[in-house]
PDB file of C-alpha atoms in Angstrom:
ATOM      1  CA  MET A 226       2.663 125.674 108.493  1.00  0.00           C
ATOM      2  CA  LYS A 227       1.719 129.078 108.041  1.00  0.00           C
ATOM      3  CA  TRP A 228       2.742 129.830 104.420  1.00  0.00           C
ATOM      4  CA  ASN A 229       3.294 127.754 101.280  1.00  0.00           C
ATOM      5  CA  ILE A 230       4.505 128.460  97.851  1.00  0.00           C
ATOM      6  CA  VAL A 231       3.496 126.141  95.458  1.00  0.00           C
ATOM      7  CA  THR A 232       4.205 126.028  91.584  1.00  0.00           C
ATOM      8  CA  ASP A 233       3.965 123.299  88.728  1.00  0.00           C
ATOM      9  CA  SER A 234       7.263 122.066  87.548  1.00  0.00           C
ATOM     10  CA  SER A 235       7.581 124.796  84.623  1.00  0.00           C
ATOM     11  CA  CYS A 236       9.588 127.013  86.990  1.00  0.00           C
ATOM     12  CA  ASP A 237      12.802 125.397  86.574  1.00  0.00           C
ATOM     13  CA  LEU A 238      13.419 125.873  90.204  1.00  0.00           C
ATOM     14  CA  VAL A 239      14.301 122.814  92.800  1.00  0.00           C
ATOM     15  CA  LYS A 240      13.516 122.937  96.443  1.00  0.00           C
ATOM     16  CA  SER A 241      17.354 123.984  97.342  1.00  0.00           C
ATOM     17  CA  ASP A 242      16.696 126.882  95.278  1.00  0.00           C
ATOM     18  CA  LEU A 243      14.773 128.990  97.504  1.00  0.00           C
ATOM     19  CA  ASP A 244      15.509 129.455 101.439  1.00  0.00           C
ATOM     20  CA  CYS A 245      12.579 127.656 103.024  1.00  0.00           C
ATOM     21  CA  GLU A 246      12.976 128.590 106.813  1.00  0.00           C
ATOM     22  CA  ALA A 247       9.850 130.798 106.689  1.00  0.00           C
ATOM     23  CA  PHE A 248       7.700 128.693 104.453  1.00  0.00           C
ATOM     24  CA  GLY A 249       6.992 125.616 102.453  1.00  0.00           C
ATOM     25  CA  PHE A 250       7.768 125.185  99.037  1.00  0.00           C
ATOM     26  CA  THR A 251       6.633 122.362  96.705  1.00  0.00           C
ATOM     27  CA  THR A 252       6.698 121.823  93.088  1.00  0.00           C
ATOM     28  CA  VAL A 253       3.728 119.721  91.525  1.00  0.00           C
ATOM     29  CA  PRO A 254       4.937 117.484  88.368  1.00  0.00           C
ATOM     30  CA  PHE A 255       4.054 117.809  84.719  1.00  0.00           C
ATOM     31  CA  THR A 256       3.895 113.984  83.102  1.00  0.00           C
ATOM     32  CA  LEU A 257       5.720 113.804  79.711  1.00  0.00           C
ATOM     33  CA  ARG A 258       4.673 111.191  77.256  1.00  0.00           C
ATOM     34  CA  ILE A 259       7.377 110.214  74.486  1.00  0.00           C
ATOM     35  CA  GLY A 260       5.974 107.072  72.525  1.00  0.00           C
ATOM     36  CA  GLU A 261       4.693 104.688  75.157  1.00  0.00           C
ATOM     37  CA  LYS A 262       6.992 105.879  77.961  1.00  0.00           C
ATOM     38  CA  GLU A 263       5.876 108.503  80.727  1.00  0.00           C
ATOM     39  CA  TYR A 264       8.327 110.722  82.217  1.00  0.00           C
ATOM     40  CA  VAL A 265       7.399 112.519  85.870  1.00  0.00           C
ATOM     41  CA  ASP A 266       8.738 115.932  85.820  1.00  0.00           C
ATOM     42  CA  CYS A 267      10.082 115.472  89.553  1.00  0.00           C
ATOM     43  CA  GLU A 268      13.153 117.168  90.749  1.00  0.00           C
ATOM     44  CA  GLY A 269      15.305 113.854  89.815  1.00  0.00           C
ATOM     45  CA  LEU A 270      14.148 113.731  86.033  1.00  0.00           C
ATOM     46  CA  ASN A 271      17.215 113.165  83.716  1.00  0.00           C
ATOM     47  CA  THR A 272      16.577 115.561  81.189  1.00  0.00           C
ATOM     48  CA  GLU A 273      19.302 114.511  79.118  1.00  0.00           C
ATOM     49  CA  THR A 274      17.409 110.798  78.896  1.00  0.00           C
ATOM     50  CA  LEU A 275      14.323 112.648  78.046  1.00  0.00           C
ATOM     51  CA  LEU A 276      15.912 114.434  75.051  1.00  0.00           C
ATOM     52  CA  ASP A 277      17.152 111.490  74.023  1.00  0.00           C
ATOM     53  CA  ALA A 278      14.095 109.719  74.008  1.00  0.00           C
ATOM     54  CA  MET A 279      12.365 112.433  72.212  1.00  0.00           C
ATOM     55  CA  GLU A 280      15.010 113.081  69.300  1.00  0.00           C
ATOM     56  CA  SER A 281      15.067 109.348  68.564  1.00  0.00           C
ATOM     57  CA  CYS A 282      10.785 108.789  68.569  1.00  0.00           C
ATOM     58  CA  PRO A 283       9.243 109.876  65.259  1.00  0.00           C
ATOM     59  CA  GLN A 284       6.100 110.659  66.988  1.00  0.00           C
ATOM     60  CA  LEU A 285       5.299 114.006  68.795  1.00  0.00           C
ATOM     61  CA  GLY A 286       5.151 113.921  72.296  1.00  0.00           C
ATOM     62  CA  SER A 287       2.584 115.350  74.900  1.00  0.00           C
ATOM     63  CA  SER A 288       2.390 116.711  78.092  1.00  0.00           C
ATOM     64  CA  ALA A 289      -0.238 116.835  81.089  1.00  0.00           C
ATOM     65  CA  CYS A 290      -0.624 119.135  83.982  1.00  0.00           C
ATOM     66  CA  PRO A 291      -0.806 118.347  87.331  1.00  0.00           C
ATOM     67  CA  SER A 292      -4.117 117.144  88.354  1.00  0.00           C
ATOM     68  CA  PRO A 293      -6.848 119.466  90.716  1.00  0.00           C
ATOM     69  CA  HIS A 294      -5.861 116.453  93.355  1.00  0.00           C
ATOM     70  CA  ILE A 295      -2.286 116.972  93.554  1.00  0.00           C
ATOM     71  CA  TRP A 296      -2.461 121.036  93.602  1.00  0.00           C
ATOM     72  CA  ALA A 297      -5.155 120.203  96.438  1.00  0.00           C
ATOM     73  CA  GLU A 298      -2.839 118.282  98.576  1.00  0.00           C
ATOM     74  CA  GLU A 299      -0.341 121.263  98.734  1.00  0.00           C
ATOM     75  CA  PHE A 300      -2.844 123.733  99.297  1.00  0.00           C
ATOM     76  CA  LYS A 301      -4.041 121.869 102.481  1.00  0.00           C
ATOM     77  CA  LYS A 302      -0.738 122.084 104.113  1.00  0.00           C
ATOM     78  CA  ALA A 303      -0.780 125.666 105.372  1.00  0.00           C
ATOM     79  CA  GLU A 304      -2.755 128.571 106.229  1.00  0.00           C
ATOM     80  CA  GLN A 305      -1.893 130.786 103.587  1.00  0.00           C
ATOM     81  CA  THR A 306      -0.783 129.626 100.220  1.00  0.00           C
ATOM     82  CA  ILE A 307       0.338 131.182  96.983  1.00  0.00           C
ATOM     83  CA  ALA A 308       0.188 129.356  93.566  1.00  0.00           C
ATOM     84  CA  VAL A 309       2.198 130.498  90.554  1.00  0.00           C
ATOM     85  CA  THR A 310       1.463 128.415  87.401  1.00  0.00           C
ATOM     86  CA  ILE A 311       2.553 128.329  83.827  1.00  0.00           C
ATOM     87  CA  SER A 312       0.596 130.990  81.496  1.00  0.00           C
ATOM     88  CA  ALA A 313      -3.044 129.690  81.233  1.00  0.00           C
ATOM     89  CA  ASN A 314      -2.439 130.346  77.253  1.00  0.00           C
ATOM     90  CA  LEU A 315       0.140 127.426  77.259  1.00  0.00           C
ATOM     91  CA  SER A 316      -1.284 124.970  79.497  1.00  0.00           C
ATOM     92  CA  GLY A 317      -4.418 123.887  81.801  1.00  0.00           C
ATOM     93  CA  SER A 318      -2.078 123.572  84.770  1.00  0.00           C
ATOM     94  CA  HIS A 319      -3.625 127.086  85.908  1.00  0.00           C
ATOM     95  CA  ASN A 320      -7.231 125.833  85.482  1.00  0.00           C
ATOM     96  CA  SER A 321      -6.347 122.692  87.274  1.00  0.00           C
ATOM     97  CA  ALA A 322      -4.958 124.762  90.497  1.00  0.00           C
ATOM     98  CA  VAL A 323      -8.126 127.089  90.391  1.00  0.00           C
ATOM     99  CA  SER A 324     -10.278 124.144  90.650  1.00  0.00           C
ATOM    100  CA  ALA A 325      -8.188 122.485  93.638  1.00  0.00           C
ATOM    101  CA  LYS A 326      -8.396 126.140  95.353  1.00  0.00           C
ATOM    102  CA  GLN A 327     -12.401 125.837  95.153  1.00  0.00           C
ATOM    103  CA  LEU A 328     -12.578 122.235  96.523  1.00  0.00           C
ATOM    104  CA  VAL A 329     -10.280 123.020  99.359  1.00  0.00           C
ATOM    105  CA  LEU A 330     -12.344 126.267 100.465  1.00  0.00           C
ATOM    106  CA  ALA A 331     -15.531 124.586 100.075  1.00  0.00           C
ATOM    107  CA  GLU A 332     -14.351 122.349 102.709  1.00  0.00           C
ATOM    108  CA  GLN A 333     -11.740 124.854 104.710  1.00  0.00           C
ATOM    109  CA  PRO A 334     -13.177 128.275 104.087  1.00  0.00           C
ATOM    110  CA  ASP A 335     -10.818 129.937 106.809  1.00  0.00           C
ATOM    111  CA  LYS A 336      -7.881 129.340 104.486  1.00  0.00           C
ATOM    112  CA  LYS A 337      -6.342 131.800 102.254  1.00  0.00           C
ATOM    113  CA  ILE A 338      -5.397 130.595  98.666  1.00  0.00           C
ATOM    114  CA  SER A 339      -3.869 132.515  96.007  1.00  0.00           C
ATOM    115  CA  VAL A 340      -3.416 131.176  92.551  1.00  0.00           C
ATOM    116  CA  LEU A 341      -1.293 133.431  90.009  1.00  0.00           C
ATOM    117  CA  ASP A 342      -1.139 132.922  86.434  1.00  0.00           C
ATOM    118  CA  SER A 343       2.678 133.851  85.777  1.00  0.00           C
ATOM    119  CA  ILE A 344       1.694 134.585  81.966  1.00  0.00           C
ATOM    120  CA  SER A 345       5.244 132.784  81.306  1.00  0.00           C
ATOM    121  CA  THR A 346       6.906 129.977  82.173  1.00  0.00           C
ATOM    122  CA  GLY A 347      10.495 128.750  83.684  1.00  0.00           C
ATOM    123  CA  PRO A 348      12.347 131.662  84.513  1.00  0.00           C
ATOM    124  CA  ALA A 349       9.727 134.072  84.904  1.00  0.00           C
ATOM    125  CA  ILE A 350       8.116 132.098  87.471  1.00  0.00           C
ATOM    126  CA  ALA A 351      11.552 131.773  89.132  1.00  0.00           C
ATOM    127  CA  LEU A 352      12.120 135.212  89.293  1.00  0.00           C
ATOM    128  CA  LEU A 353       8.254 135.742  90.826  1.00  0.00           C
ATOM    129  CA  LEU A 354       8.759 133.428  93.331  1.00  0.00           C
ATOM    130  CA  ARG A 355      12.088 134.841  94.338  1.00  0.00           C
ATOM    131  CA  HIS A 356      10.348 138.321  95.495  1.00  0.00           C
ATOM    132  CA  ILE A 357       7.349 136.398  97.086  1.00  0.00           C
ATOM    133  CA  ALA A 358       9.711 134.492  99.539  1.00  0.00           C
ATOM    134  CA  GLU A 359      11.464 137.859  99.971  1.00  0.00           C
ATOM    135  CA  MET A 360       7.989 139.201 101.008  1.00  0.00           C
ATOM    136  CA  ILE A 361       6.827 136.777 102.976  1.00  0.00           C
ATOM    137  CA  ARG A 362      10.218 136.813 105.174  1.00  0.00           C
ATOM    138  CA  SER A 363       9.932 140.474 105.745  1.00  0.00           C
ATOM    139  CA  GLY A 364       6.428 140.250 106.882  1.00  0.00           C
ATOM    140  CA  LEU A 365       3.779 141.443 104.500  1.00  0.00           C
ATOM    141  CA  SER A 366       0.275 140.403 104.437  1.00  0.00           C
ATOM    142  CA  PHE A 367      -1.068 137.837 102.366  1.00  0.00           C
ATOM    143  CA  GLU A 368      -3.060 140.473 100.339  1.00  0.00           C
ATOM    144  CA  ALA A 369      -0.194 142.985 100.160  1.00  0.00           C
ATOM    145  CA  ILE A 370       1.862 140.002  98.678  1.00  0.00           C
ATOM    146  CA  ASN A 371      -0.455 139.131  95.941  1.00  0.00           C
ATOM    147  CA  ALA A 372      -1.202 142.669  94.869  1.00  0.00           C
ATOM    148  CA  GLU A 373       2.844 143.185  94.281  1.00  0.00           C
ATOM    149  CA  ALA A 374       3.113 139.691  92.567  1.00  0.00           C
ATOM    150  CA  GLU A 375       0.245 140.878  89.941  1.00  0.00           C
ATOM    151  CA  LYS A 376       2.287 144.157  89.298  1.00  0.00           C
ATOM    152  CA  LEU A 377       5.666 141.758  89.057  1.00  0.00           C
ATOM    153  CA  ILE A 378       3.777 139.500  86.672  1.00  0.00           C
ATOM    154  CA  HIS A 379       2.948 142.338  84.398  1.00  0.00           C
ATOM    155  CA  SER A 380       6.128 144.094  84.517  1.00  0.00           C
ATOM    156  CA  MET A 381       8.607 141.076  83.597  1.00  0.00           C
ATOM    157  CA  LYS A 382       9.676 140.279  79.816  1.00  0.00           C
ATOM    158  CA  THR A 383      10.540 136.842  78.383  1.00  0.00           C
ATOM    159  CA  VAL A 384      12.421 135.932  75.678  1.00  0.00           C
ATOM    160  CA  PHE A 385      12.801 132.596  73.951  1.00  0.00           C
ATOM    161  CA  ALA A 386      15.816 131.270  71.374  1.00  0.00           C
ATOM    162  CA  LEU A 387      15.411 127.625  70.021  1.00  0.00           C
ATOM    163  CA  THR A 388      17.885 125.582  67.771  1.00  0.00           C
ATOM    164  CA  CYS A 389      16.115 122.770  67.389  1.00  0.00           C
ATOM    165  CA  PHE A 390      12.919 122.400  65.546  1.00  0.00           C
ATOM    166  CA  ASP A 391      11.895 118.457  65.844  1.00  0.00           C
ATOM    167  CA  ASN A 392       8.802 119.221  67.710  1.00  0.00           C
ATOM    168  CA  LEU A 393       7.641 121.807  65.253  1.00  0.00           C
ATOM    169  CA  VAL A 394       8.366 119.313  62.482  1.00  0.00           C
ATOM    170  CA  LYS A 395       6.590 116.655  64.311  1.00  0.00           C
ATOM    171  CA  ASN A 396       3.735 118.566  64.850  1.00  0.00           C
ATOM    172  CA  GLY A 397       3.205 119.816  61.192  1.00  0.00           C
ATOM    173  CA  ARG A 398       4.136 123.576  61.977  1.00  0.00           C
ATOM    174  CA  MET A 399       7.682 123.184  59.958  1.00  0.00           C
ATOM    175  CA  SER A 400       8.339 121.069  57.029  1.00  0.00           C
ATOM    176  CA  LYS A 401      10.807 118.578  57.319  1.00  0.00           C
ATOM    177  CA  LEU A 402      13.016 120.140  54.646  1.00  0.00           C
ATOM    178  CA  THR A 403      12.773 123.496  56.058  1.00  0.00           C
ATOM    179  CA  GLY A 404      13.750 122.086  59.787  1.00  0.00           C
ATOM    180  CA  PHE A 405      16.820 119.925  58.159  1.00  0.00           C
ATOM    181  CA  ILE A 406      18.113 123.238  56.497  1.00  0.00           C
ATOM    182  CA  ALA A 407      17.488 125.333  59.465  1.00  0.00           C
ATOM    183  CA  LYS A 408      19.734 122.880  61.634  1.00  0.00           C
ATOM    184  CA  LYS A 409      22.373 122.504  59.055  1.00  0.00           C
ATOM    185  CA  LEU A 410      22.516 126.327  58.750  1.00  0.00           C
ATOM    186  CA  GLY A 411      22.859 126.758  62.131  1.00  0.00           C
ATOM    187  CA  MET A 412      19.382 128.891  62.519  1.00  0.00           C
ATOM    188  CA  TRP A 413      17.889 129.990  65.816  1.00  0.00           C
ATOM    189  CA  GLY A 414      14.340 131.017  66.062  1.00  0.00           C
ATOM    190  CA  ILE A 415      13.615 134.097  68.414  1.00  0.00           C
ATOM    191  CA  GLY A 416      10.349 134.812  69.956  1.00  0.00           C
ATOM    192  CA  ILE A 417       9.186 136.935  73.247  1.00  0.00           C
ATOM    193  CA  GLY A 418       6.601 136.451  75.777  1.00  0.00           C
ATOM    194  CA  SER A 419       3.200 138.318  74.845  1.00  0.00           C
ATOM    195  CA  PRO A 420       1.087 140.427  77.448  1.00  0.00           C
ATOM    196  CA  GLU A 421      -1.184 137.603  76.946  1.00  0.00           C
ATOM    197  CA  GLY A 422       1.071 134.945  77.799  1.00  0.00           C
ATOM    198  CA  THR A 423       1.508 133.580  74.397  1.00  0.00           C
ATOM    199  CA  ILE A 424       4.774 133.112  72.424  1.00  0.00           C
ATOM    200  CA  LYS A 425       4.992 135.704  69.510  1.00  0.00           C
ATOM    201  CA  ILE A 426       7.690 135.013  66.851  1.00  0.00           C
ATOM    202  CA  LYS A 427      10.265 137.929  66.664  1.00  0.00           C
ATOM    203  CA  GLY A 428      12.764 136.884  64.162  1.00  0.00           C
ATOM    204  CA  LYS A 429      15.565 134.398  63.126  1.00  0.00           C
ATOM    205  CA  ALA A 430      19.166 134.427  63.562  1.00  0.00           C
ATOM    206  CA  ARG A 431      22.113 132.714  62.199  1.00  0.00           C
ATOM    207  CA  GLY A 432      24.480 131.280  64.385  1.00  0.00           C
ATOM    208  CA  ALA A 433      25.096 131.238  68.173  1.00  0.00           C
ATOM    209  CA  ALA A 434      26.542 134.780  67.654  1.00  0.00           C
ATOM    210  CA  GLY A 435      23.630 136.060  65.909  1.00  0.00           C
ATOM    211  CA  ALA A 436      21.466 134.742  68.346  1.00  0.00           C
ATOM    212  CA  VAL A 437      23.182 136.350  71.087  1.00  0.00           C
ATOM    213  CA  SER A 438      23.325 139.759  69.069  1.00  0.00           C
ATOM    214  CA  PHE A 439      19.254 139.358  68.732  1.00  0.00           C
ATOM    215  CA  ILE A 440      19.060 138.940  72.380  1.00  0.00           C
ATOM    216  CA  ILE A 441      20.862 141.950  73.015  1.00  0.00           C
ATOM    217  CA  ASN A 442      18.959 144.073  70.819  1.00  0.00           C
ATOM    218  CA  ASP A 443      15.721 142.925  72.265  1.00  0.00           C
ATOM    219  CA  LEU A 444      17.144 143.644  75.726  1.00  0.00           C
ATOM    220  CA  HIS A 445      17.763 147.089  74.461  1.00  0.00           C
ATOM    221  CA  GLN A 446      14.531 147.630  72.666  1.00  0.00           C
ATOM    222  CA  ARG A 447      12.509 146.630  75.569  1.00  0.00           C
ATOM    223  CA  GLY A 448      14.142 148.972  78.354  1.00  0.00           C
ATOM    224  CA  PHE A 449      16.430 146.325  80.264  1.00  0.00           C
ATOM    225  CA  GLN A 450      18.213 148.481  83.032  1.00  0.00           C
ATOM    226  CA  GLY A 451      20.389 145.732  84.463  1.00  0.00           C
ATOM    227  CA  LYS A 452      18.110 144.521  87.090  1.00  0.00           C
ATOM    228  CA  GLU A 453      17.593 140.987  87.466  1.00  0.00           C
ATOM    229  CA  HIS A 454      17.991 138.458  84.856  1.00  0.00           C
ATOM    230  CA  ILE A 455      17.213 134.789  85.086  1.00  0.00           C
ATOM    231  CA  ILE A 456      18.406 132.294  82.174  1.00  0.00           C
ATOM    232  CA  SER A 457      17.245 128.808  81.952  1.00  0.00           C
ATOM    233  CA  HIS A 458      19.409 126.589  79.292  1.00  0.00           C
ATOM    234  CA  CYS A 459      18.439 123.199  78.133  1.00  0.00           C
ATOM    235  CA  HIS A 460      22.058 121.699  77.832  1.00  0.00           C
ATOM    236  CA  ASN A 461      23.522 125.161  76.618  1.00  0.00           C
ATOM    237  CA  ALA A 462      26.166 126.419  78.858  1.00  0.00           C
ATOM    238  CA  ALA A 463      28.421 127.607  76.486  1.00  0.00           C
ATOM    239  CA  PHE A 464      25.842 130.179  74.695  1.00  0.00           C
ATOM    240  CA  VAL A 465      24.714 131.307  78.324  1.00  0.00           C
ATOM    241  CA  GLY A 466      28.417 132.049  79.146  1.00  0.00           C
ATOM    242  CA  ALA A 467      28.616 134.025  75.790  1.00  0.00           C
ATOM    243  CA  LEU A 468      25.286 135.652  76.254  1.00  0.00           C
ATOM    244  CA  ARG A 469      25.952 136.366  80.321  1.00  0.00           C
ATOM    245  CA  GLU A 470      29.553 137.932  79.240  1.00  0.00           C
ATOM    246  CA  LYS A 471      27.569 140.338  76.818  1.00  0.00           C
ATOM    247  CA  ILE A 472      25.108 141.377  79.090  1.00  0.00           C
ATOM    248  CA  THR A 473      27.603 141.990  81.922  1.00  0.00           C
ATOM    249  CA  GLU A 474      29.839 144.117  79.414  1.00  0.00           C
ATOM    250  CA  LEU A 475      26.899 146.306  78.875  1.00  0.00           C
ATOM    251  CA  TRP A 476      24.955 146.601  82.205  1.00  0.00           C
ATOM    252  CA  PRO A 477      28.014 146.034  84.568  1.00  0.00           C
ATOM    253  CA  GLY A 478      26.645 144.635  87.844  1.00  0.00           C
ATOM    254  CA  ALA A 479      23.641 143.039  86.510  1.00  0.00           C
ATOM    255  CA  ASP A 480      22.260 140.056  88.781  1.00  0.00           C
ATOM    256  CA  ILE A 481      22.091 137.345  86.491  1.00  0.00           C
ATOM    257  CA  THR A 482      20.809 133.773  87.653  1.00  0.00           C
ATOM    258  CA  VAL A 483      21.463 130.862  85.361  1.00  0.00           C
ATOM    259  CA  LEU A 484      19.096 127.516  86.057  1.00  0.00           C
ATOM    260  CA  LYS A 485      18.777 124.562  84.003  1.00  0.00           C
ATOM    261  CA  THR A 486      15.408 123.662  82.310  1.00  0.00           C
ATOM    262  CA  ARG A 487      13.493 120.984  84.250  1.00  0.00           C
ATOM    263  CA  GLY A 488      11.675 118.101  82.247  1.00  0.00           C
ATOM    264  CA  LEU A 489       8.654 120.468  80.608  1.00  0.00           C
ATOM    265  CA  ASP A 490      10.860 123.179  79.917  1.00  0.00           C
ATOM    266  CA  SER A 491      13.003 120.718  77.970  1.00  0.00           C
ATOM    267  CA  PHE A 492      10.303 119.033  76.175  1.00  0.00           C
ATOM    268  CA  TYR A 493       9.218 122.305  74.617  1.00  0.00           C
ATOM    269  CA  ALA A 494      12.415 124.323  74.290  1.00  0.00           C
ATOM    270  CA  GLU A 495      14.243 121.119  73.364  1.00  0.00           C
ATOM    271  CA  ARG A 496      18.029 120.438  72.956  1.00  0.00           C
ATOM    272  CA  GLY A 497      20.104 123.889  73.181  1.00  0.00           C
ATOM    273  CA  GLY A 498      17.289 126.117  73.763  1.00  0.00           C
ATOM    274  CA  ILE A 499      17.350 129.471  76.035  1.00  0.00           C
ATOM    275  CA  ILE A 500      14.546 131.163  77.910  1.00  0.00           C
ATOM    276  CA  ILE A 501      15.461 134.460  79.685  1.00  0.00           C
ATOM    277  CA  SER A 502      12.942 136.433  81.765  1.00  0.00           C
ATOM    278  CA  TYR A 503      13.923 139.938  83.379  1.00  0.00           C
ATOM    279  CA  LEU A 504      12.705 142.839  85.228  1.00  0.00           C
TER     280      LEU A 504
END
């Protein structure tokens, strides 16, 4: 195989989401632990079951990134590999992939392997991979694709909207009373992805309509021009429908793709959560 695209399961894509005739495409899974049970974030993971387990477990769950061995097995499959990971400031997945690259190149120095830090998650990775796939199809060189991918990474913007705060309560970042009141009042927490690949809390909104307005204001403030836009949602199609309607009203012809969060992003966004990335 000449080309392989590899990413971790934070990307929210499944194999059928990319036309893979010109390249291989694989997602390596995170592992999620809820109580005494482990869930492998493979394409077939039932996120409804995962969320039910999270909500019924009084303890905070945890996640483990793919091991260097798992990354390395994928890096060995092609002459040229481009790997994209969740932000290095959110997970150890990037460091694991870099270690795998070093191991494989020590044995097979003729291979070309790139490990890109998306400085984001979910839809931002999906958006980046869409462009990488198109560049491979167009015949660009390994070096040219990586240079263009780096530019895209730093031009993408991400917004997070959360309506459930159980994990914040369980890890002590929000009191039980505050979490209970926020949920009862229908409060949403809105954050944005920072240039460093962390999440910065931007504000709060009351109710779904308020959250849509907050997100639209953020799009205006950060210069959205109606280009590509990917929305990942955790079992909240109704909110996505309202947001999509408003975006297309203000930016007719906007290219909007909707994805369902896979295991890792469902674990952190929680039920009803939304992650939006755009150029």
